[in-house]
Coordinates of C-alpha atoms in Angstrom, one line a residue:
Chain A
M402 CA -0.1 0.0 0.1
M403 CA 2.8 2.3 0.8
D404 CA 4.4 1.7 -2.6
F405 CA 1.0 2.3 -4.2
N406 CA 0.9 5.7 -2.5
S407 CA 4.0 6.8 -3.4
A408 CA 3.9 5.8 -6.8
I409 CA 1.1 8.3 -7.7
D410 CA 0.1 11.1 -5.5
L411 CA -3.6 10.7 -4.7
G412 CA -3.8 13.9 -2.9
P413 CA -5.4 14.9 0.5
H414 CA -8.2 12.4 0.1
A415 CA -6.1 9.4 -0.7
N416 CA -7.6 7.3 2.1
F417 CA -11.3 7.7 0.8
I418 CA -10.0 6.6 -2.7
I419 CA -8.1 3.6 -1.5
A420 CA -11.0 2.5 0.8
A421 CA -13.4 2.7 -2.1
Y422 CA -11.3 0.8 -4.3
I423 CA -10.6 -1.8 -1.7
G424 CA -14.2 -2.1 -1.0
V425 CA -15.0 -2.6 -4.7
L426 CA -12.2 -5.2 -4.8
I427 CA -13.7 -7.3 -2.0
V428 CA -17.2 -7.1 -3.3
V429 CA -16.1 -8.0 -6.9
F430 CA -13.8 -10.8 -5.7
G431 CA -16.4 -12.3 -3.5
L432 CA -18.8 -12.3 -6.3
I433 CA -16.2 -14.0 -8.6
L434 CA -15.2 -16.5 -5.9
S435 CA -18.7 -17.3 -4.9
T436 CA -19.7 -17.9 -8.7
M437 CA -16.6 -20.1 -9.2
L438 CA -17.2 -22.1 -6.0
N439 CA -20.8 -22.5 -6.7
A440 CA -19.9 -23.7 -10.2
K441 CA -17.4 -26.2 -9.0
K442 CA -19.9 -27.5 -6.5
Q443 CA -22.7 -28.2 -8.9
K444 CA -20.4 -29.9 -11.2
N445 CA -18.9 -32.1 -8.5
R446 CA -22.5 -33.1 -7.5
L447 CA -23.3 -34.0 -11.2
A448 CA -20.1 -36.0 -11.3
D449 CA -20.9 -37.9 -8.1
L450 CA -24.4 -38.6 -9.3
D451 CA -23.0 -39.9 -12.6
A452 CA -20.4 -42.0 -10.8
K453 CA -23.4 -43.6 -8.9
G454 CA -25.0 -44.3 -12.4
I455 CA -27.8 -41.8 -12.0
R456 CA -28.1 -39.8 -15.0
R457 CA -30.7 -38.6 -17.4
R458 CA -31.8 -40.4 -20.4
S459 CA -31.2 -37.6 -22.6
D460 CA -27.6 -37.1 -21.9
K461 CA -25.7 -40.4 -22.1
Chain B
M1450 CA -33.1 -45.3 -24.5
K1451 CA -32.2 -44.6 -27.9
K1452 CA -35.8 -43.7 -28.7
S1453 CA -36.1 -41.2 -26.1
S1454 CA -32.9 -39.2 -27.1
S1455 CA -34.0 -39.3 -30.8
A1456 CA -37.3 -37.9 -29.7
T1457 CA -35.5 -34.9 -28.0
E1458 CA -33.7 -34.4 -31.2
Q1459 CA -37.0 -34.5 -32.9
T1460 CA -38.5 -31.8 -30.8
L1461 CA -35.5 -29.7 -31.2
K1462 CA -35.7 -29.7 -34.9
K1463 CA -39.1 -28.5 -34.7
M1464 CA -38.3 -25.5 -32.6
N1465 CA -37.4 -22.1 -34.0
W1466 CA -34.0 -20.6 -33.6
F1467 CA -34.8 -18.7 -30.4
D1468 CA -36.3 -21.6 -28.6
K1469 CA -33.3 -23.8 -29.6
L1470 CA -30.8 -21.1 -28.2
A1471 CA -32.9 -20.8 -25.0
H1472 CA -33.5 -24.6 -24.3
P1473 CA -31.5 -25.0 -21.1
G1474 CA -29.5 -28.0 -22.5
Q1475 CA -28.6 -26.1 -25.7
F1476 CA -27.8 -23.0 -23.5
L1477 CA -25.4 -25.0 -21.6
K1478 CA -23.8 -26.1 -25.0
W1479 CA -23.5 -22.9 -26.6
S1480 CA -22.8 -20.7 -23.6
K1481 CA -19.6 -22.9 -22.7
Y1482 CA -17.7 -21.2 -25.7
L1483 CA -18.6 -17.7 -24.5
V1484 CA -17.2 -17.8 -20.7
L1485 CA -13.3 -17.8 -21.8
P1486 CA -13.7 -14.9 -24.4
L1487 CA -15.9 -13.0 -21.8
T1488 CA -13.5 -13.4 -19.0
I1489 CA -10.5 -12.3 -21.3
I1490 CA -12.5 -9.2 -22.5
T1491 CA -13.5 -8.3 -19.0
I1492 CA -9.8 -8.7 -17.7
L1493 CA -8.5 -6.7 -20.6
L1494 CA -11.1 -3.8 -20.1
F1495 CA -10.3 -3.6 -16.4
T1496 CA -6.6 -3.5 -17.1
I1497 CA -7.0 -0.6 -19.4
G1498 CA -9.5 1.2 -17.4
L1499 CA -7.7 0.9 -14.2
W1500 CA -4.6 2.1 -15.9
F1501 CA -6.2 5.0 -17.3
A1502 CA -8.0 5.7 -14.0
F1503 CA -4.8 5.8 -11.8
F1504 CA -1.9 6.6 -14.2
N1505 CA -3.3 8.5 -17.1
S1506 CA -6.0 10.9 -15.9
P1507 CA -5.8 14.3 -14.4
E1508 CA -7.3 15.3 -11.2
D1509 CA -10.3 17.2 -11.5
Y1510 CA -10.1 20.9 -10.7
Q1511 CA -13.1 20.9 -8.7
M1512 CA -13.3 17.5 -7.1
G1513 CA -9.4 16.7 -6.9
D1514 CA -8.4 13.3 -6.9
T1515 CA -11.6 12.0 -5.6
V1516 CA -12.6 12.1 -9.1
R1517 CA -11.0 8.7 -9.2
I1518 CA -13.7 7.3 -7.1
M1519 CA -16.1 8.2 -9.9
Y1520 CA -14.6 5.5 -12.2
V1521 CA -16.0 2.8 -9.9
H1522 CA -19.1 4.7 -8.5
V1523 CA -20.7 5.5 -12.0
P1524 CA -20.4 1.9 -13.6
N1525 CA -21.9 0.3 -10.5
A1526 CA -24.7 3.0 -10.3
W1527 CA -25.4 2.2 -13.9
L1528 CA -25.3 -1.6 -13.4
S1529 CA -27.6 -1.2 -10.3
Q1530 CA -30.4 -0.1 -12.8
F1531 CA -29.3 -2.2 -15.7
T1532 CA -29.4 -5.4 -13.6
Y1533 CA -32.8 -4.6 -12.5
M1534 CA -33.8 -4.1 -16.2
A1535 CA -32.4 -7.4 -17.1
M1536 CA -34.5 -8.9 -14.4
A1537 CA -37.5 -7.4 -15.4
V1538 CA -36.9 -8.5 -19.2
S1539 CA -36.4 -12.0 -17.8
A1540 CA -39.7 -11.7 -15.7
I1541 CA -41.5 -10.9 -18.9
G1542 CA -39.8 -13.9 -20.5
T1543 CA -41.1 -16.0 -17.4
L1544 CA -44.7 -14.7 -17.3
V1545 CA -45.3 -14.6 -21.4
W1546 CA -43.1 -17.4 -22.6
R1547 CA -42.9 -19.5 -19.5
H1548 CA -39.4 -20.1 -20.3
P1549 CA -37.1 -21.9 -17.7
I1550 CA -34.0 -19.9 -18.9
A1551 CA -35.8 -16.7 -18.0
D1552 CA -36.4 -18.0 -14.6
V1553 CA -32.7 -18.8 -14.2
S1554 CA -31.7 -15.5 -15.4
M1555 CA -34.0 -13.7 -13.1
K1556 CA -32.7 -15.7 -10.1
V1557 CA -28.9 -15.3 -10.9
A1558 CA -29.3 -11.5 -11.5
A1559 CA -30.8 -10.7 -8.2
P1560 CA -27.5 -11.1 -5.9
L1561 CA -25.4 -9.6 -8.7
G1562 CA -27.6 -6.5 -8.7
A1563 CA -27.6 -6.2 -4.9
A1564 CA -23.9 -6.3 -4.9
F1565 CA -23.6 -3.7 -7.6
T1566 CA -25.9 -1.5 -5.7
A1567 CA -24.2 -2.0 -2.5
I1568 CA -20.9 -1.0 -4.3
A1569 CA -22.5 2.2 -5.7
L1570 CA -23.8 3.2 -2.2
F1571 CA -20.5 2.5 -0.7
T1572 CA -18.3 4.3 -3.1
G1573 CA -20.9 7.1 -3.2
S1574 CA -20.6 7.7 0.4
L1575 CA -16.9 7.6 0.1
W1576 CA -17.1 10.2 -2.5
G1577 CA -19.6 12.3 -0.6
R1578 CA -17.4 12.8 2.5
P1579 CA -14.7 14.7 0.8
T1580 CA -17.2 16.5 -1.6
W1581 CA -20.2 17.0 0.5
G1582 CA -18.7 16.8 3.9
T1583 CA -20.8 13.9 4.8
F1584 CA -21.1 10.1 4.3
W1585 CA -24.7 10.1 3.8
E1586 CA -26.9 12.7 2.2
W1587 CA -30.7 12.3 1.8
D1588 CA -30.0 13.1 -1.9
G1589 CA -32.6 12.0 -4.4
R1590 CA -30.2 9.8 -6.2
M1591 CA -28.5 8.1 -3.0
T1592 CA -32.0 7.7 -1.4
A1593 CA -33.4 6.1 -4.6
T1594 CA -30.3 3.6 -4.7
L1595 CA -30.8 2.7 -1.3
I1596 CA -34.4 1.7 -1.9
L1597 CA -33.4 -0.1 -4.9
L1598 CA -31.0 -2.2 -2.8
F1599 CA -33.7 -3.0 -0.5
M1600 CA -35.7 -4.3 -3.3
Y1601 CA -33.1 -6.4 -4.6
L1602 CA -32.5 -7.9 -0.9
G1603 CA -36.3 -8.4 -0.6
L1604 CA -36.2 -10.4 -3.9
I1605 CA -33.5 -12.6 -2.7
A1606 CA -35.2 -13.1 0.6
L1607 CA -38.2 -14.4 -1.5
W1608 CA -36.1 -16.7 -3.6
K1609 CA -34.8 -18.2 -0.5
S1610 CA -38.1 -18.7 1.1
F1611 CA -39.7 -20.8 -1.6
D1612 CA -38.9 -24.6 -1.9
D1613 CA -40.4 -24.9 -5.1
Q1614 CA -38.2 -22.5 -7.4
L1615 CA -40.7 -23.0 -10.4
R1616 CA -43.5 -21.6 -8.5
A1617 CA -41.2 -19.1 -6.9
A1618 CA -40.1 -17.8 -10.4
K1619 CA -43.6 -17.1 -11.4
L1620 CA -44.5 -15.2 -8.4
I1621 CA -41.3 -13.3 -8.2
A1622 CA -41.7 -12.4 -11.8
V1623 CA -44.9 -10.5 -10.9
L1624 CA -43.2 -8.7 -8.1
T1625 CA -40.3 -7.8 -10.1
L1626 CA -42.5 -6.1 -12.7
V1627 CA -44.4 -4.5 -9.9
G1628 CA -41.2 -3.1 -8.8
A1629 CA -40.0 -2.0 -12.1
V1630 CA -43.2 0.1 -12.6
N1631 CA -42.6 1.5 -9.3
I1632 CA -39.0 2.5 -9.7
P1633 CA -39.8 5.6 -11.8
I1634 CA -42.3 6.7 -9.2
I1635 CA -40.0 6.0 -6.4
K1636 CA -37.4 8.1 -8.0
F1637 CA -39.7 11.0 -8.8
S1638 CA -41.1 11.2 -5.4
V1639 CA -37.8 11.0 -3.6
D1640 CA -36.4 13.7 -6.0
W1641 CA -39.6 15.8 -5.1
W1642 CA -39.2 15.0 -1.6
N1643 CA -35.7 16.2 -1.6
T1644 CA -36.1 19.4 -3.2
L1645 CA -38.7 20.1 -0.6
H1646 CA -36.3 19.9 2.2
Q1647 CA -33.1 20.8 0.5
S1648 CA -30.6 22.9 2.1
S1649 CA -27.9 23.3 -0.5
S1650 CA -25.9 20.3 -1.5
I1651 CA -23.9 20.2 -4.6
S1652 CA -24.7 17.3 -7.0
P1653 CA -21.6 16.2 -8.8
S1654 CA -23.6 15.5 -11.9
G1655 CA -23.7 19.2 -12.6
I1656 CA -20.1 19.4 -13.3
A1657 CA -18.9 19.4 -16.8
M1658 CA -16.4 16.6 -17.7
P1659 CA -13.3 17.0 -19.8
P1660 CA -12.6 14.2 -22.1
S1661 CA -9.6 12.9 -20.1
I1662 CA -12.1 11.8 -17.4
Y1663 CA -14.7 10.3 -20.1
I1664 CA -12.2 7.9 -21.5
P1665 CA -11.4 5.9 -18.2
L1666 CA -15.2 6.3 -17.2
F1667 CA -16.3 4.8 -20.4
V1668 CA -13.8 2.0 -20.2
M1669 CA -14.6 1.2 -16.7
M1670 CA -18.3 1.2 -17.5
F1671 CA -17.8 -1.4 -20.2
A1672 CA -15.5 -3.3 -17.9
F1673 CA -18.1 -3.7 -15.1
T1674 CA -20.9 -4.3 -17.8
F1675 CA -18.7 -7.3 -19.1
L1676 CA -18.1 -8.3 -15.7
F1677 CA -21.8 -8.6 -15.1
I1678 CA -22.4 -10.5 -18.4
T1679 CA -19.7 -12.8 -17.5
L1680 CA -20.9 -13.5 -14.0
H1681 CA -24.6 -13.7 -15.1
I1682 CA -23.7 -16.3 -17.8
V1683 CA -21.5 -18.4 -15.5
G1684 CA -24.2 -18.2 -12.7
M1685 CA -27.1 -19.2 -15.2
R1686 CA -25.0 -22.2 -16.3
T1687 CA -24.4 -23.3 -12.5
E1688 CA -28.2 -22.8 -11.8
I1689 CA -29.2 -25.1 -14.6
L1690 CA -26.7 -27.7 -13.5
R1691 CA -27.9 -27.3 -9.7
R1692 CA -31.5 -27.9 -10.9
K1693 CA -30.3 -31.0 -12.9
A1694 CA -28.5 -32.2 -9.9
D1695 CA -31.6 -31.6 -7.8
A1696 CA -33.9 -33.4 -10.3
L1697 CA -31.5 -36.5 -10.4
E1698 CA -31.3 -36.7 -6.7
R1699 CA -35.0 -36.6 -6.4
K1700 CA -35.2 -39.2 -9.1
S1701 CA -32.8 -41.6 -7.3
L1702 CA -34.5 -41.2 -3.9
N1703 CA -37.8 -42.0 -5.6
Q1704 CA -36.3 -45.1 -7.1
N1705 CA -34.8 -46.1 -3.8
E1706 CA -38.1 -45.8 -2.0
K1707 CA -39.8 -47.9 -4.7
R1708 CA -37.2 -50.6 -4.3
G1709 CA -37.1 -50.4 -0.5
Chain C
M1347 CA -70.5 -8.7 -15.8
S1348 CA -73.3 -8.4 -13.1
M1349 CA -72.4 -6.8 -9.8
K1350 CA -74.1 -9.5 -7.8
P1351 CA -71.2 -11.8 -6.9
F1352 CA -68.9 -8.8 -6.6
N1353 CA -71.1 -7.4 -3.7
A1354 CA -71.6 -10.7 -2.3
I1355 CA -67.7 -11.1 -1.8
L1356 CA -67.5 -7.7 -0.4
I1357 CA -70.3 -8.1 1.9
R1358 CA -68.9 -11.7 3.0
D1359 CA -65.6 -10.5 3.7
I1360 CA -66.9 -7.4 5.8
K1361 CA -69.2 -9.8 7.6
L1362 CA -66.5 -12.3 8.4
A1363 CA -64.3 -9.4 9.7
S1364 CA -67.2 -8.2 11.8
R1365 CA -67.5 -11.6 13.4
S1366 CA -63.8 -11.7 14.4
F1367 CA -63.9 -8.3 15.9
G1368 CA -61.0 -9.1 18.0
D1369 CA -58.6 -8.9 15.1
V1370 CA -60.0 -5.3 14.2
L1371 CA -59.8 -4.3 17.9
T1372 CA -55.9 -5.7 17.9
L1373 CA -55.0 -3.7 15.0
V1374 CA -56.5 -0.4 16.1
L1375 CA -54.8 -1.0 19.6
F1376 CA -51.5 -1.6 17.9
F1377 CA -52.1 1.6 15.9
I1378 CA -52.9 3.8 18.9
M1379 CA -49.9 2.3 20.9
I1380 CA -47.4 3.2 18.3
G1381 CA -48.6 6.8 18.8
V1382 CA -48.6 6.6 22.4
I1383 CA -45.1 5.0 22.9
I1384 CA -43.5 7.8 20.8
P1385 CA -43.7 10.5 23.6
F1386 CA -42.1 8.0 25.9
A1387 CA -39.1 7.9 23.6
I1388 CA -38.7 11.4 22.6
G1389 CA -40.4 13.3 25.5
P1390 CA -43.7 15.2 26.1
N1391 CA -42.7 18.3 24.5
K1392 CA -46.0 19.9 23.3
M1393 CA -44.4 21.8 20.4
L1394 CA -42.3 19.0 19.2
L1395 CA -45.0 16.4 19.4
A1396 CA -47.6 18.6 17.6
S1397 CA -45.0 19.2 14.8
I1398 CA -44.1 15.6 14.2
A1399 CA -47.8 14.3 14.9
P1400 CA -48.9 13.9 11.3
G1401 CA -45.5 11.9 10.7
I1402 CA -46.3 9.7 13.8
I1403 CA -50.0 9.0 12.6
W1404 CA -48.6 8.0 9.0
M1405 CA -46.1 5.8 10.4
A1406 CA -48.6 4.2 12.8
A1407 CA -51.2 3.7 9.8
F1408 CA -48.2 2.4 7.5
L1409 CA -47.0 0.0 10.3
S1410 CA -50.3 -1.4 11.3
S1411 CA -51.4 -2.0 7.8
L1412 CA -48.1 -3.6 6.8
L1413 CA -48.4 -5.9 9.8
A1414 CA -52.1 -6.9 8.9
I1415 CA -51.0 -7.8 5.3
D1416 CA -50.1 -11.4 6.2
R1417 CA -53.8 -12.0 6.9
F1418 CA -55.3 -10.7 3.7
F1419 CA -55.6 -13.8 1.6
R1420 CA -54.4 -16.4 3.9
A1421 CA -57.6 -17.7 5.6
D1422 CA -59.2 -17.9 2.1
F1423 CA -56.3 -19.6 0.6
E1424 CA -56.0 -22.3 3.6
D1425 CA -59.7 -23.2 3.7
G1426 CA -59.9 -23.4 -0.2
S1427 CA -62.7 -20.8 -0.7
L1428 CA -60.1 -18.9 -2.9
L1429 CA -60.0 -21.8 -5.2
A1430 CA -63.8 -21.9 -5.0
M1431 CA -64.1 -18.4 -6.0
R1432 CA -62.2 -19.1 -9.1
H1433 CA -65.2 -21.2 -10.3
A1434 CA -67.7 -18.3 -9.6
N1435 CA -69.1 -16.5 -12.4
I1436 CA -66.8 -13.7 -12.0
S1437 CA -63.1 -12.9 -13.0
L1438 CA -60.6 -13.3 -10.2
S1439 CA -59.4 -9.7 -10.9
A1440 CA -62.9 -8.6 -9.9
I1441 CA -62.7 -10.9 -6.8
A1442 CA -59.4 -9.3 -5.9
F1443 CA -60.8 -5.7 -6.3
A1444 CA -63.7 -6.5 -3.9
K1445 CA -61.7 -8.2 -1.4
L1446 CA -59.2 -5.1 -1.7
I1447 CA -62.2 -2.8 -0.9
A1448 CA -63.2 -5.1 1.9
L1449 CA -59.7 -5.0 3.2
W1450 CA -59.7 -1.2 3.4
V1451 CA -62.9 -1.2 5.2
I1452 CA -62.0 -3.5 7.7
T1453 CA -58.3 -2.6 8.5
I1454 CA -57.9 1.1 7.6
L1455 CA -61.4 2.5 8.2
P1456 CA -61.1 1.7 11.8
L1457 CA -57.6 3.2 11.9
I1458 CA -58.8 6.5 10.4
I1459 CA -61.9 6.5 13.1
A1460 CA -59.3 6.1 15.8
T1461 CA -57.0 9.0 14.4
P1462 CA -58.6 11.8 16.3
I1463 CA -57.8 9.9 19.7
L1464 CA -54.1 10.0 18.5
A1465 CA -54.4 13.7 17.4
M1466 CA -55.7 14.8 20.8
M1467 CA -52.8 13.1 22.7
L1468 CA -50.2 14.5 20.3
F1469 CA -51.6 18.1 20.6
M1470 CA -52.5 18.3 16.9
D1471 CA -54.4 21.3 15.6
F1472 CA -57.8 20.6 14.4
E1473 CA -57.0 21.9 10.9
I1474 CA -54.0 19.4 10.6
L1475 CA -56.1 16.6 12.0
I1476 CA -58.6 17.0 9.0
R1477 CA -55.8 17.4 6.4
T1478 CA -54.2 14.2 8.1
I1479 CA -57.4 12.4 7.8
L1480 CA -57.8 13.4 4.2
S1481 CA -54.4 12.4 3.3
L1482 CA -55.0 9.1 4.9
L1483 CA -58.2 8.7 3.0
A1484 CA -56.4 9.5 -0.3
G1485 CA -53.2 7.4 0.3
T1486 CA -54.3 4.4 2.2
P1487 CA -56.0 2.8 -0.7
A1488 CA -52.6 2.4 -2.5
L1489 CA -51.1 1.0 0.6
I1490 CA -53.8 -1.7 0.6
A1491 CA -53.4 -2.3 -2.9
F1492 CA -49.7 -2.7 -2.7
G1493 CA -50.2 -4.9 0.3
G1494 CA -52.6 -6.9 -1.5
I1495 CA -49.9 -7.5 -4.0
G1496 CA -47.4 -8.7 -1.5
A1497 CA -50.0 -11.0 0.3
A1498 CA -50.9 -12.7 -2.9
I1499 CA -47.3 -13.5 -3.6
T1500 CA -46.4 -14.9 -0.4
V1501 CA -49.7 -16.6 0.3
S1502 CA -48.5 -20.1 -0.1
L1503 CA -45.4 -19.6 2.2
K1504 CA -46.1 -21.4 5.5
R1505 CA -43.7 -19.2 7.2
G1506 CA -44.6 -15.9 5.3
G1507 CA -44.8 -13.5 8.4
L1508 CA -42.5 -10.7 7.7
I1509 CA -41.5 -11.3 4.2
A1510 CA -44.6 -9.5 2.6
P1511 CA -44.1 -6.3 4.6
V1512 CA -40.4 -6.4 3.6
L1513 CA -41.2 -6.5 -0.1
I1514 CA -43.9 -3.9 0.0
L1515 CA -42.2 -1.3 2.2
P1516 CA -39.8 0.0 -0.4
I1517 CA -42.3 0.4 -3.1
S1518 CA -44.8 2.1 -0.6
I1519 CA -42.3 5.0 0.1
P1520 CA -43.8 7.4 -2.3
I1521 CA -47.3 6.9 -0.5
L1522 CA -45.7 8.0 2.7
I1523 CA -43.8 10.9 1.0
F1524 CA -46.7 12.4 -0.7
G1525 CA -49.1 11.5 2.2
I1526 CA -47.1 13.6 4.7
S1527 CA -46.3 16.4 2.3
S1528 CA -49.9 16.8 1.6
I1529 CA -50.6 17.8 5.3
K1530 CA -47.6 20.0 6.0
A1531 CA -48.9 23.5 5.6
N1532 CA -45.7 25.2 5.8
A1533 CA -43.8 23.4 2.9
G1534 CA -44.7 26.1 0.4
I1535 CA -47.5 27.3 -1.9
G1536 CA -49.1 24.7 -3.9
V1537 CA -47.1 21.9 -2.5
E1538 CA -49.7 20.3 -0.4
S1539 CA -52.3 20.3 -3.2
A1540 CA -49.6 19.0 -5.8
A1541 CA -48.7 16.2 -3.1
M1542 CA -52.6 15.5 -2.8
L1543 CA -52.9 15.1 -6.5
F1544 CA -49.9 12.6 -6.7
L1545 CA -51.2 10.7 -3.7
I1546 CA -54.7 10.4 -5.4
A1547 CA -53.0 9.5 -8.7
I1548 CA -51.0 6.7 -7.1
S1549 CA -54.1 5.4 -5.3
L1550 CA -56.2 5.3 -8.2
L1551 CA -53.5 3.6 -10.6
A1552 CA -52.6 1.2 -7.6
M1553 CA -56.3 0.1 -7.3
V1554 CA -56.9 -0.4 -10.8
F1555 CA -53.8 -2.4 -11.6
A1556 CA -53.3 -4.3 -8.4
P1557 CA -56.4 -6.4 -8.8
F1558 CA -54.7 -7.9 -12.2
A1559 CA -51.4 -8.5 -10.5
I1560 CA -53.0 -10.0 -7.5
A1561 CA -55.3 -12.3 -9.7
L1562 CA -52.3 -13.2 -11.7
A1563 CA -50.1 -14.1 -8.7
L1564 CA -53.0 -16.2 -7.2
R1565 CA -53.6 -18.0 -10.6
L1566 CA -50.1 -18.7 -11.0
D1567 CA -49.7 -19.9 -7.4
Q1568 CA -52.3 -22.5 -8.0
E1569 CA -51.1 -24.0 -11.1

């Protein structure tokens, strides 16, 4: 964070700017992570079911 | 078994191109090829946008460096409304065409919209503190955005309180459209109320923007919009898979019961 | 469409409510109690209470009707009479409209009748009281209409409870805004009458369109 600050001068309100971007970062990464984890979870569920021999007629 | 699969092929052939694209199974097939390109475009746009935002844009002569907050605030404020629009269009799809893909689209959009709206409020208040001198202002736009967040959260809560997701989709579609009709009324009433009680707050929208601010802003708008599209499509794929897995689990439970 | 079945439903609902008089009384008590506990929270200052009295009365009416939402269609849904009404010689939207009017009569009208009690305890001017009652008369139909939509959407949820109010509250904010603004005399010339017109417009539109939304939700729910 210190490097970031010295690289470009964000002026007197640097704290607000950094806090805003960190907040955005947390929410956006949270969204991406939860989307990815959920996708993985459902794929695993289907794979488990498939391994048990439970599958739909249409997708062999 | 062969008979049934050819039967699905037969029905697929009879459908028009739109129904084909929107059929959940077909959607899974063609959307697979979109995820990677969309992800790459999103990452590229964010890289360019953030580079402009931090290293290649001047500070505004009135707002100073806090103008950089705008590059994340405005795109999310736009997405908070765009996502509701997408949800309302999906709601029409659910009610008029009874299409399962519209249900899925509506359900996945709600948490995304809530997140974008929350970001818009958060960055707005951090922008407001240096420019207005306060984190919260009962300003028309901020208040309307807060109400929009409540609407998203209410819809999410409603999705969670139904067990039967097919029934939930139809009822939530009705509520989503009722909300869509009311959003302009809410906006108007809140603005009207605000002008009644206004002391004198400076609205950042009244300030003319030089092109050096437009460029990063537009790139960031596209970056966040593509982020939404990417997450929405991946989320829809996941939701379809989840429903498939649920249906299979139910089926195997039923079979076990019959055997036992 | 003959008016007979419409009137029959209206009269039936009002009769049912008068038989369960306890429910109406509870709601009125709740309404009055909100107004009574506020002086304990902010102190018995006469000037202050008089100036915020319209707001308190509107909030009390708002909360009371939101809390009553859950009962709107539940009894009819659970005993199957809602299903039976669908086979009557009348459209479901007309039934919904009749029920909305009945709901207004059995939930809101008692509150409006009880308003002078609150006005007295909150040191309200007579003129302001009249304005408040007029604004409640103009705005509460919209409140009932929105409440009806929320009730219709959540009627099949066993643990509905708080969800309908949470859904309806955000979209009801304009009613509150225009309701209060139509009372306050010091807001500026023409403001009150403008607010009153907006309030009436919202109520009329809500009463016209809500029955269709309610009918749609009830029909979709029973598919």
